[in-house]
Amino acid sequence: MKYIGCHLSASAGNLAMVRTAESIGANTFAFFTRNPRGSKAKKEDPADAAAAMAALGEKGFGALVAHGAYTMNLCTADPDARAFAREVLCDDLRRMAALPGQYYNFHPGSHVGQGVEAGIGYIADALKKALEPGYPVTVLLETMAGKGSEIGGRFEELKAIIDAVGSDHVGVCLDTCHVYDGGYDIVKDLDGVLAEFDRVIGLDRLEALHLNDSKNPFASHKDRHACIGQGSLGLDTFRAIINHPLIGDRPMILETPNELPGYRAEIELLRSMES
Ligand code: FE
Ligand code: FE
Ligand code: ZN
């Protein structure tokens, strides 16, 4: 069974997202835990979360991959802004308890000139504080394109965060557009990149995938998503990824420039390439 889905709007609630996902052939999905460009979170609705959990089980969905706000920069330079980002992370992880067993993915952050090492330290500290023992959530650091001072463009940086946090509840979400833009050639050498991931981080930490084609050429460090098969990655790359014996069983989330009909078509396309 392949778990394929896309990013959905969270505005109508958790159960509504399960229904929407089902209607477009998805059996996993992603959603923002709060306004992606702001910080406002929705009012908690335990009955909706419980109903969504029951529906996920009934319909045999794979794990969901919630996404933290883009604005949450745990390693920003201003101490007040950093403290605020930590509070947002704490609140998000606490809220994930209503959806036990699902993933929480976020962008590690941008060190804005403070240096990679300082940035990694801030991110790891924030995670150590926010990830209370017993929380039923696994946090996923996203592989980044290495745009500007982004942390997470190299596997070594993610590994350093994972080691510093020292929890089993930290893993990685591999974004295909980001890694290709970041200089890992999954078009010409997918097996080589996965071997490198395994050597540096360990494939047991690779918990989820973001499936995006890229509008930019290899190693451009740009991060602009294209629809599947319409960018520099191409259909053959996605065929190889979804059928790969080492990673093809992970939840796979589309974050391509689409509305629901486009997502439905891409999910169908990916499922048609299953071998
Ligand atoms: Fe992301
Ligand atoms: Fe992504
Ligand atoms: Zn991206």
mmCIF file with all atom_site columns, N, CA, C and O and ligand atoms in Angstrom, residues 67 107 142 175 178 210 212 225 255, ligand 2:
data_model
loop_
_atom_site.group_PDB
_atom_site.id
_atom_site.type_symbol
_atom_site.label_atom_id
_atom_site.label_alt_id
_atom_site.label_comp_id
_atom_site.label_asym_id
_atom_site.label_entity_id
_atom_site.label_seq_id
_atom_site.pdbx_PDB_ins_code
_atom_site.Cartn_x
_atom_site.Cartn_y
_atom_site.Cartn_z
_atom_site.occupancy
_atom_site.B_iso_or_equiv
_atom_site.pdbx_formal_charge
_atom_site.auth_seq_id
_atom_site.auth_comp_id
_atom_site.auth_asym_id
_atom_site.auth_atom_id
_atom_site.pdbx_PDB_model_num
ATOM   1  N  N  . HIS A 1 67  ? 2.312  20.410 9.241  1.00 0.00 ? 67  HIS A N  1
ATOM   2  C  CA . HIS A 1 67  ? 3.422  21.312 8.887  1.00 0.00 ? 67  HIS A CA 1
ATOM   3  C  C  . HIS A 1 67  ? 3.385  22.556 9.768  1.00 0.00 ? 67  HIS A C  1
ATOM   4  O  O  . HIS A 1 67  ? 2.354  23.227 9.857  1.00 0.00 ? 67  HIS A O  1
ATOM   5  N  N  . HIS A 1 107 ? 10.347 23.519 8.996  1.00 0.00 ? 107 HIS A N  1
ATOM   6  C  CA . HIS A 1 107 ? 11.611 23.976 8.426  1.00 0.00 ? 107 HIS A CA 1
ATOM   7  C  C  . HIS A 1 107 ? 12.534 24.324 9.587  1.00 0.00 ? 107 HIS A C  1
ATOM   8  O  O  . HIS A 1 107 ? 12.148 25.133 10.434 1.00 0.00 ? 107 HIS A O  1
ATOM   9  N  N  . GLU A 1 142 ? 12.720 19.130 8.021  1.00 0.00 ? 142 GLU A N  1
ATOM   10 C  CA . GLU A 1 142 ? 12.612 19.045 6.556  1.00 0.00 ? 142 GLU A CA 1
ATOM   11 C  C  . GLU A 1 142 ? 13.968 19.336 5.910  1.00 0.00 ? 142 GLU A C  1
ATOM   12 O  O  . GLU A 1 142 ? 14.686 20.244 6.323  1.00 0.00 ? 142 GLU A O  1
ATOM   13 N  N  . ASP A 1 175 ? 12.204 16.441 1.152  1.00 0.00 ? 175 ASP A N  1
ATOM   14 C  CA . ASP A 1 175 ? 11.474 17.171 0.110  1.00 0.00 ? 175 ASP A CA 1
ATOM   15 C  C  . ASP A 1 175 ? 12.279 17.048 -1.187 1.00 0.00 ? 175 ASP A C  1
ATOM   16 O  O  . ASP A 1 175 ? 13.430 17.486 -1.265 1.00 0.00 ? 175 ASP A O  1
ATOM   17 N  N  . HIS A 1 178 ? 13.525 20.283 -2.712 1.00 0.00 ? 178 HIS A N  1
ATOM   18 C  CA . HIS A 1 178 ? 14.568 20.902 -1.888 1.00 0.00 ? 178 HIS A CA 1
ATOM   19 C  C  . HIS A 1 178 ? 15.915 20.187 -2.020 1.00 0.00 ? 178 HIS A C  1
ATOM   20 O  O  . HIS A 1 178 ? 16.952 20.838 -2.139 1.00 0.00 ? 178 HIS A O  1
ATOM   21 N  N  . HIS A 1 210 ? 8.161  14.720 0.828  1.00 0.00 ? 210 HIS A N  1
ATOM   22 C  CA . HIS A 1 210 ? 7.387  15.724 0.092  1.00 0.00 ? 210 HIS A CA 1
ATOM   23 C  C  . HIS A 1 210 ? 7.718  15.534 -1.379 1.00 0.00 ? 210 HIS A C  1
ATOM   24 O  O  . HIS A 1 210 ? 8.884  15.644 -1.761 1.00 0.00 ? 210 HIS A O  1
ATOM   25 N  N  . ASN A 1 212 ? 7.677  16.996 -4.806 1.00 0.00 ? 212 ASN A N  1
ATOM   26 C  CA . ASN A 1 212 ? 7.543  18.210 -5.607 1.00 0.00 ? 212 ASN A CA 1
ATOM   27 C  C  . ASN A 1 212 ? 8.563  18.171 -6.727 1.00 0.00 ? 212 ASN A C  1
ATOM   28 O  O  . ASN A 1 212 ? 9.718  17.822 -6.501 1.00 0.00 ? 212 ASN A O  1
ATOM   29 N  N  . HIS A 1 225 ? 8.612  25.080 -6.260 1.00 0.00 ? 225 HIS A N  1
ATOM   30 C  CA . HIS A 1 225 ? 8.003  23.799 -6.595 1.00 0.00 ? 225 HIS A CA 1
ATOM   31 C  C  . HIS A 1 225 ? 7.315  23.846 -7.959 1.00 0.00 ? 225 HIS A C  1
ATOM   32 O  O  . HIS A 1 225 ? 6.681  24.837 -8.298 1.00 0.00 ? 225 HIS A O  1
ATOM   33 N  N  . GLU A 1 255 ? 3.201  18.932 -2.580 1.00 0.00 ? 255 GLU A N  1
ATOM   34 C  CA . GLU A 1 255 ? 3.090  20.367 -2.263 1.00 0.00 ? 255 GLU A CA 1
ATOM   35 C  C  . GLU A 1 255 ? 3.315  21.145 -3.550 1.00 0.00 ? 255 GLU A C  1
ATOM   36 O  O  . GLU A 1 255 ? 4.083  22.090 -3.604 1.00 0.00 ? 255 GLU A O  1
HETATM 37 FE FE . FE  B 2 .   ? 8.310  20.626 1.580  1.00 0.00 ? 2   FE  B FE 1
#
